[in-house]
Coordinates of N, CA, C and O in Angstrom, one line a residue:
X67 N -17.5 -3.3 9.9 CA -16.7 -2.2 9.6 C -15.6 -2.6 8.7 O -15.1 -3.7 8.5
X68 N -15.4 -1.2 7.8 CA -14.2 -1.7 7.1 C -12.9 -1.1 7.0 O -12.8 0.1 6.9
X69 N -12.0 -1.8 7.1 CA -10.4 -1.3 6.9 C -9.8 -1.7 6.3 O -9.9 -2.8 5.8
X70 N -8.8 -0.6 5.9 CA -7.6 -0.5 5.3 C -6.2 -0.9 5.5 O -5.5 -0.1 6.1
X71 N -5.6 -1.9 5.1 CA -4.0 -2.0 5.2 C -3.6 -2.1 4.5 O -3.5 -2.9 3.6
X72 N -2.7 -0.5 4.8 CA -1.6 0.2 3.6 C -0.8 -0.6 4.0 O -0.7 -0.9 5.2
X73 N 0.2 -1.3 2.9 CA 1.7 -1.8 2.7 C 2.6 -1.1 2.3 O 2.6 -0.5 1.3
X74 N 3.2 -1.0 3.0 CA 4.7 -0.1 2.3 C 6.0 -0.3 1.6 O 6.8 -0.6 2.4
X75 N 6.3 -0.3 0.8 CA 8.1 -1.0 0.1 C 8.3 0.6 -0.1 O 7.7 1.6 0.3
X76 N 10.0 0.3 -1.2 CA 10.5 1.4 -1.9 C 10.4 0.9 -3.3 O 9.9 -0.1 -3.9
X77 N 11.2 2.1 -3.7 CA 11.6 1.6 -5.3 C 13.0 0.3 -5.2 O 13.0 -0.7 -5.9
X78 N 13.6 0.6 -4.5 CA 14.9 -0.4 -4.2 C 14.0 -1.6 -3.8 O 14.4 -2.3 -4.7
X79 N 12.9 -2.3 -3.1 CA 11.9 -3.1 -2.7 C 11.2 -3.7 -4.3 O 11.2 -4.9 -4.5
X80 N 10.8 -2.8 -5.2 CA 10.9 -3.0 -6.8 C 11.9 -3.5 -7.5 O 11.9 -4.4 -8.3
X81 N 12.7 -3.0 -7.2 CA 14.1 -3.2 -8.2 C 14.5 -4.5 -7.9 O 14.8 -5.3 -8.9
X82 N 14.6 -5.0 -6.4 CA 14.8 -6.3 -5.9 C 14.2 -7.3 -7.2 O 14.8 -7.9 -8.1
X83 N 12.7 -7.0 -6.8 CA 11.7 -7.8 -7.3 C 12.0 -8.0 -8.7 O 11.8 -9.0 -9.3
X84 N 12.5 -6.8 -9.2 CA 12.1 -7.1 -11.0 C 13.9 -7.5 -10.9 O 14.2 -7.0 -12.0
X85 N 14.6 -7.8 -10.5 CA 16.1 -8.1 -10.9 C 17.0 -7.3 -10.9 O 18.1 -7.7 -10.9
X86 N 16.6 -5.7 -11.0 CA 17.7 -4.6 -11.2 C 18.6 -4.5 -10.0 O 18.2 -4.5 -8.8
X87 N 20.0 -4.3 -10.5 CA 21.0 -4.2 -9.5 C 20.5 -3.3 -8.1 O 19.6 -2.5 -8.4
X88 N 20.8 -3.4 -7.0 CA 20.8 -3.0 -6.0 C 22.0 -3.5 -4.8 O 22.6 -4.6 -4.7
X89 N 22.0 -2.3 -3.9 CA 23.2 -3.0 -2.9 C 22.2 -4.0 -1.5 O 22.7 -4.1 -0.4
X90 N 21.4 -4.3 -1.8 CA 20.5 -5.7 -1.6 C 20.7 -6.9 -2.1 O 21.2 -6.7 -3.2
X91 N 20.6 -8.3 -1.7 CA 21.1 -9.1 -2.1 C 19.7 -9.1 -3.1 O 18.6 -8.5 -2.9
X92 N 20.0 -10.0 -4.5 CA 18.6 -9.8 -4.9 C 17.9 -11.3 -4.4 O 18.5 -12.1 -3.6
X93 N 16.6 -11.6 -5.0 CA 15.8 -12.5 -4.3 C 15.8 -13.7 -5.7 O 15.6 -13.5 -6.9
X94 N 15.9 -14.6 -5.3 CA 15.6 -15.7 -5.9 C 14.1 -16.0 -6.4 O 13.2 -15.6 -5.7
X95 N 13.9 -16.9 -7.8 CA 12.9 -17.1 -8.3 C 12.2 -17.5 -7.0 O 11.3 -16.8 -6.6
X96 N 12.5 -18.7 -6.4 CA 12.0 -19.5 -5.5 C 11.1 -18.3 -4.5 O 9.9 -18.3 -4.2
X97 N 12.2 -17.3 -4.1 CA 12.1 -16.8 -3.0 C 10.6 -15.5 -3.6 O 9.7 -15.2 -2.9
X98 N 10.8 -15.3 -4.5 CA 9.6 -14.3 -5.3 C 8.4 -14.8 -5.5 O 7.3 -14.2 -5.3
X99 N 8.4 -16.2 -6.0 CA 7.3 -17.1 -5.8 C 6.8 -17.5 -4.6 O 5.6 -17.5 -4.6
X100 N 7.3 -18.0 -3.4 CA 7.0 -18.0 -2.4 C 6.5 -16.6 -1.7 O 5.6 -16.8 -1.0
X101 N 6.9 -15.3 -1.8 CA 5.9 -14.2 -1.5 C 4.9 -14.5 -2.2 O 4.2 -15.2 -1.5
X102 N 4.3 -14.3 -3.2 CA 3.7 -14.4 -4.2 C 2.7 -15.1 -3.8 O 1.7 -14.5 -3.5
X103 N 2.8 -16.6 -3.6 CA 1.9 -17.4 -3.4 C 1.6 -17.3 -1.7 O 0.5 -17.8 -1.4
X104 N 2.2 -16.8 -0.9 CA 1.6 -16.6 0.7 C 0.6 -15.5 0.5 O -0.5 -15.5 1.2
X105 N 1.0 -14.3 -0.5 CA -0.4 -13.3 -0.6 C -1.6 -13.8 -1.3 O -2.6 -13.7 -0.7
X106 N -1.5 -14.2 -2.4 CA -2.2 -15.0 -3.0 C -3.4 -16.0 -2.2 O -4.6 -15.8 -2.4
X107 N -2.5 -17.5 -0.9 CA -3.1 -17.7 0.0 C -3.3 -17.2 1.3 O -3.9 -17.8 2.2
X108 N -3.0 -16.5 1.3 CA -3.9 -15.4 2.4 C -4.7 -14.7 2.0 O -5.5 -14.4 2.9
X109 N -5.1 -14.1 0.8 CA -6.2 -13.4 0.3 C -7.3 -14.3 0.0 O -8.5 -14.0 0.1
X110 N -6.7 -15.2 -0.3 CA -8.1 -16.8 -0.3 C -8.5 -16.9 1.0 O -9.7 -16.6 1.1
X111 N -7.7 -17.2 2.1 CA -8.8 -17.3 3.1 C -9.1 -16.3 3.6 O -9.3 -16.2 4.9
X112 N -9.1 -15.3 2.9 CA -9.6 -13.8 3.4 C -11.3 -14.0 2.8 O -12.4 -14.1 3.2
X113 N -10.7 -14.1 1.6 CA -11.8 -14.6 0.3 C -12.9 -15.5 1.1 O -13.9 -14.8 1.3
X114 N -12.9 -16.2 1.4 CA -13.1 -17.5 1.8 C -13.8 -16.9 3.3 O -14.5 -17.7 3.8
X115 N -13.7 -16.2 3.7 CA -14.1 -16.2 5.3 C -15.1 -15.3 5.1 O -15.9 -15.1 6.0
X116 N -15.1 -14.6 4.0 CA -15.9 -13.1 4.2 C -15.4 -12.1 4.3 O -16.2 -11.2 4.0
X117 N -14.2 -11.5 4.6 CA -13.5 -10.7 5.3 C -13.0 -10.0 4.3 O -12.7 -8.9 4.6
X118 N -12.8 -10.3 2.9 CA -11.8 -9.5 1.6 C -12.9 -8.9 1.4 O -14.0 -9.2 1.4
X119 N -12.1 -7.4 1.3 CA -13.4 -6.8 -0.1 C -12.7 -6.6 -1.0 O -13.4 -6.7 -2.0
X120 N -11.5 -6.4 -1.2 CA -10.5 -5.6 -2.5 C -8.5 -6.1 -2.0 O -7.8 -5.9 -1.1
X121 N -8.5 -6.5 -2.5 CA -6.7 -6.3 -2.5 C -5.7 -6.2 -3.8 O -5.3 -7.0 -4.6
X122 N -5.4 -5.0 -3.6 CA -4.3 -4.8 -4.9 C -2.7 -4.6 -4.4 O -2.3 -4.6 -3.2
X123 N -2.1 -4.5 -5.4 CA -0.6 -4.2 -6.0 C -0.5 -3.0 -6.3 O -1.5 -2.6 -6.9
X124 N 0.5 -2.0 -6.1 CA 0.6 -0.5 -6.9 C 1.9 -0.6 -7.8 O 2.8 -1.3 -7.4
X125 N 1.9 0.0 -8.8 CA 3.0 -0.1 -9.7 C 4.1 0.4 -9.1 O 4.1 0.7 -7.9
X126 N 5.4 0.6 -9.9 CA 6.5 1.3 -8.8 C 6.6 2.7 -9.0 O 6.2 3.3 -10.1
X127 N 7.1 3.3 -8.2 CA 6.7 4.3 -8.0 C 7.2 5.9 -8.9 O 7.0 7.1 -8.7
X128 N 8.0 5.2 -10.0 CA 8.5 5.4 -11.1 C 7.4 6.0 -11.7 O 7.3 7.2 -12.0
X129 N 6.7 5.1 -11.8 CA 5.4 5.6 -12.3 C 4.6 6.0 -12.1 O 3.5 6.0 -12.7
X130 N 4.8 6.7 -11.0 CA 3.3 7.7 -10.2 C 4.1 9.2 -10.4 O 5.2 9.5 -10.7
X131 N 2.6 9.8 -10.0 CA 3.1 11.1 -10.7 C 2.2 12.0 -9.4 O 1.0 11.7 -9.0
X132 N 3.1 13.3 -8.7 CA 2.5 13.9 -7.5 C 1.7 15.1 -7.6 O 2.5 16.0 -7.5
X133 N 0.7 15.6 -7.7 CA 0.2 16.9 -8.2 C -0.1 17.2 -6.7 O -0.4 16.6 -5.6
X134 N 0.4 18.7 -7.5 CA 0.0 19.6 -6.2 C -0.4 21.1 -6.8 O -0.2 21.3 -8.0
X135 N -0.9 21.8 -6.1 CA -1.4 23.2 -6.4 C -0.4 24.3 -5.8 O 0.2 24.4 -4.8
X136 N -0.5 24.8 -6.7 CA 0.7 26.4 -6.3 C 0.4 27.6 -6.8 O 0.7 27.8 -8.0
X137 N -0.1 28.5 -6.3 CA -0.6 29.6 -6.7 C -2.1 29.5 -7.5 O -2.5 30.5 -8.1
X138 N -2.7 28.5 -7.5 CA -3.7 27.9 -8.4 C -3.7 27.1 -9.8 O -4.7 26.9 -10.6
X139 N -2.5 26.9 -9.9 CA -2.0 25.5 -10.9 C -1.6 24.5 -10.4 O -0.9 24.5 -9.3
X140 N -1.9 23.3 -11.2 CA -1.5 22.4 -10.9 C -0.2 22.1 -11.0 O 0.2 22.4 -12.0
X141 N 0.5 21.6 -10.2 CA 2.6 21.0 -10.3 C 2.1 20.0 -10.2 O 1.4 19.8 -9.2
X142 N 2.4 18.9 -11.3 CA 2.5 17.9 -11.7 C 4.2 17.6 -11.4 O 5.0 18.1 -12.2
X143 N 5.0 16.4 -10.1 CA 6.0 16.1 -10.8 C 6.1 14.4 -10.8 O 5.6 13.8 -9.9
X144 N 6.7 13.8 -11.9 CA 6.8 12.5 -11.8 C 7.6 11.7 -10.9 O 8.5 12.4 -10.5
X145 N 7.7 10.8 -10.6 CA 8.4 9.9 -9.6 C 9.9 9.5 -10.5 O 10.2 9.7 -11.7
X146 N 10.4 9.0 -9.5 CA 10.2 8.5 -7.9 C 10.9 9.8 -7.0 O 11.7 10.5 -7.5
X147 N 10.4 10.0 -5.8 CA 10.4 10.8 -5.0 C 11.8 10.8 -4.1 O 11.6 10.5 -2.9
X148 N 13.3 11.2 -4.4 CA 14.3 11.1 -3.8 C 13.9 11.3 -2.2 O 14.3 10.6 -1.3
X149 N 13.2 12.3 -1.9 CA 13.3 12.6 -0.5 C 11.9 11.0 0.4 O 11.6 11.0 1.6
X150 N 11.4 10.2 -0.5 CA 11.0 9.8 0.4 C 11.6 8.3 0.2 O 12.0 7.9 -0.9
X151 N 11.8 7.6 1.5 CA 12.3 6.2 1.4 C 10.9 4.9 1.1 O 11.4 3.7 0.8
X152 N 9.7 5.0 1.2 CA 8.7 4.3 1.7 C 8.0 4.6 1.2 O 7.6 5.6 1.8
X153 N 7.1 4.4 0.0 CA 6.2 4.4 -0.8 C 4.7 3.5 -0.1 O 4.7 3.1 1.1
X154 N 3.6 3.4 -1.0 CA 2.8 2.8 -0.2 C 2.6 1.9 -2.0 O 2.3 2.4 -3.1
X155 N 2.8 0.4 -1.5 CA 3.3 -0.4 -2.4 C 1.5 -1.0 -3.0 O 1.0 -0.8 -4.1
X156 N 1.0 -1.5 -2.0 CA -0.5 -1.8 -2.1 C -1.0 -1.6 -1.0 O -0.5 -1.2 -0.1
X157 N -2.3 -2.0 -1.0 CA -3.3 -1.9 -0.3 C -4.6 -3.8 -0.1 O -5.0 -4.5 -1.0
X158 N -4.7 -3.8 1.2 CA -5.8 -4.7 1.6 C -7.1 -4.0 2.1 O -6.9 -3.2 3.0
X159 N -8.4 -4.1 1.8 CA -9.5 -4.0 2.2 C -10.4 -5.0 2.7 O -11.0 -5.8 2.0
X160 N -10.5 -5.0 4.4 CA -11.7 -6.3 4.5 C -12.1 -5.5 5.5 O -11.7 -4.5 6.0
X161 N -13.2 -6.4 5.7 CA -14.5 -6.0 6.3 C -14.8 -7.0 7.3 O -15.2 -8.1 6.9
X162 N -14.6 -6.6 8.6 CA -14.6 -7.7 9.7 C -15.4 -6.6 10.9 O -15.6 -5.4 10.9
X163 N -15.5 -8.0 12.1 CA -16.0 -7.6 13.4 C -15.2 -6.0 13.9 O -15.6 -4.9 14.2
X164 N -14.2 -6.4 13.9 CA -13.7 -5.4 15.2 C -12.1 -4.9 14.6 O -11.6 -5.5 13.7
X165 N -11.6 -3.8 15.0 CA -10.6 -3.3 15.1 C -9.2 -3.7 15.0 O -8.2 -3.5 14.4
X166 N -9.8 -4.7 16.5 CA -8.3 -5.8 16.9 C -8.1 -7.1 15.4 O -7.1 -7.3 14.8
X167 N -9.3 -7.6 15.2 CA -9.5 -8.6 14.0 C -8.7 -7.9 13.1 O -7.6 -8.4 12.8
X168 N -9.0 -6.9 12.6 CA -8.5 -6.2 11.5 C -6.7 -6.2 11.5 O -6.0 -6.5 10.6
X169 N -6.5 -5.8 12.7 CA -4.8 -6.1 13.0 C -4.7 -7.3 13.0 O -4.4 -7.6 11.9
X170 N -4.9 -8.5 13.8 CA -5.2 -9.6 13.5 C -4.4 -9.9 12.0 O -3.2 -10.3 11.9
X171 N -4.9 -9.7 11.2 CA -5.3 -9.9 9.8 C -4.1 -9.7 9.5 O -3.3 -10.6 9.1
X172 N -4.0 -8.0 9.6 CA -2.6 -7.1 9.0 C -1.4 -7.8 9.3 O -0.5 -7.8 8.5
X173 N -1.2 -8.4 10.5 CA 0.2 -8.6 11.0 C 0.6 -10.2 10.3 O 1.6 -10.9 10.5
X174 N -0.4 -10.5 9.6 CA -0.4 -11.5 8.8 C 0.4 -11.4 7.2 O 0.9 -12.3 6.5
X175 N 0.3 -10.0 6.9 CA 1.0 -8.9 6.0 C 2.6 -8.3 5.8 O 3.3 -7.7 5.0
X176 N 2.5 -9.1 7.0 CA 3.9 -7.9 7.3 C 4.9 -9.1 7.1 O 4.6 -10.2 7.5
X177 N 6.3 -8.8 6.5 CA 6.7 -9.8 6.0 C 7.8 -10.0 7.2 O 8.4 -9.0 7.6
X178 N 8.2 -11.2 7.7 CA 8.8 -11.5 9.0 C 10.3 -11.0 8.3 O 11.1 -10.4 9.0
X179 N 10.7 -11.4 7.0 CA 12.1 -11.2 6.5 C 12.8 -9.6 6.3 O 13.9 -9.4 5.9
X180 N 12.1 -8.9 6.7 CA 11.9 -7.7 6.4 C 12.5 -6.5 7.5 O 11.8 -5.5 7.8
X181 N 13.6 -6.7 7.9 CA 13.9 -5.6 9.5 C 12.5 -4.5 9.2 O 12.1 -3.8 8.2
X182 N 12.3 -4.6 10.1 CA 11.6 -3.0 10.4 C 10.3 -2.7 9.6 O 9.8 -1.6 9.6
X183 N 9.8 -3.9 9.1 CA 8.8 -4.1 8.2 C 7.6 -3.6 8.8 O 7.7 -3.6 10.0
X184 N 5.9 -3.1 8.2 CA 5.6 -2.7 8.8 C 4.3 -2.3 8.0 O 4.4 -1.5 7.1
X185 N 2.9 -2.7 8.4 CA 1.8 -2.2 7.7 C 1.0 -1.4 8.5 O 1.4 -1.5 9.7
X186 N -0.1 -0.6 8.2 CA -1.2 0.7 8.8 C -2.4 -0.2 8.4 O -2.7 -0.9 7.5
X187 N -3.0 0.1 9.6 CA -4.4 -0.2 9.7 C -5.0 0.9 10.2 O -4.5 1.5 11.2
X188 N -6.4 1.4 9.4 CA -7.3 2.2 9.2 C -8.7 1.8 8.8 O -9.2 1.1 7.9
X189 N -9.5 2.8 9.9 CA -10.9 2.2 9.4 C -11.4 2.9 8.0 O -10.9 4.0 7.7
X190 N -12.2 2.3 7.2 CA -12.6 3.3 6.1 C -13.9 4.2 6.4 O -15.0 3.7 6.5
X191 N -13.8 5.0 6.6 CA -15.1 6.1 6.6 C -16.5 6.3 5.8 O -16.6 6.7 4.7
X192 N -17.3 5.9 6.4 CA -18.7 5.7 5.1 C -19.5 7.3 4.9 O -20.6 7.5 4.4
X193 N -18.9 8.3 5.5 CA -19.2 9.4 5.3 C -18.5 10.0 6.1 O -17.6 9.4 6.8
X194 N -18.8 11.8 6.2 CA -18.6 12.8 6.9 C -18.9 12.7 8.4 O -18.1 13.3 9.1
X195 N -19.6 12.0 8.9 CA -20.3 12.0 10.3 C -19.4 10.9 10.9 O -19.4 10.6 12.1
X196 N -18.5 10.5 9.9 CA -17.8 9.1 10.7 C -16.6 9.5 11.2 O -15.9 8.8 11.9
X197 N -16.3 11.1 10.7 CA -14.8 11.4 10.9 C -14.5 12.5 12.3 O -13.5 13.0 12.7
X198 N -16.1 12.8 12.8 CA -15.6 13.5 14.0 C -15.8 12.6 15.2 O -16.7 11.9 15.5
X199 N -14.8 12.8 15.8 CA -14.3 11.6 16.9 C -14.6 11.8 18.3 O -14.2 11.0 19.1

């Protein structure tokens, strides 16, 4: 089976990262490199076991843009979204035994430095027939 773990930051979680002021302490080279290289090796022995299928990064959220339908047009508006605090930053996809494995995995994700930090695990659906429960 396969699942999903959504990661979550903000834009202020961006801003850290790329240097821009915030009322956050900001993060040290050392300290950005060391994230960096824990995802990195953890997607290796993800790699490495069988278990990766995909793992990405999302841009910040600056650069996403929200469509919605209204009256039968599309509303297009661009980011970043004041009313939300918690974006979904990237995403992991692996493909393992069981449910619990899959958390397993995720809580491997979640970064200990982080109060309140916190990733979603979800199965992915291979059709229509998978989603009535």
């Amino acid at each position: 089976m396969k699942y999903m773990i959504l990661l979550y930051g903000s834009q202020q979680d961006y801003d850290v990262l790329s240097g821009r002021a915030t009322d956050r302490p900001d993060m040290s080279a050392e300290q950005i490199a060391a994230m960096h290289k824990h995802m990195e090796t953890y997607h290796q022995a993800l790699a490495e076991s069988g278990e990766l299928v995909d793992a990405r990064g999302l841009s910040e959220p600056v650069h996403a843009r929200r469509v919605q339908v209204r009256e039968g047009a599309p509303v297009v508006t661009d980011g970043p979204y004041p009313e939300t605090q918690e974006v979904l930053a990237g995403y992991t996809i692996v493909e393992c035994a069981s449910f619990d494995r899959a958390t397993e995995i995720a809580a491997g994700l979640v970064d200990p430095d982080t109060p309140g930090g916190y990733v979603d695990v979800r199965p992915v659906v291979d059709g229509v027939e998978d989603l009535a429960g």
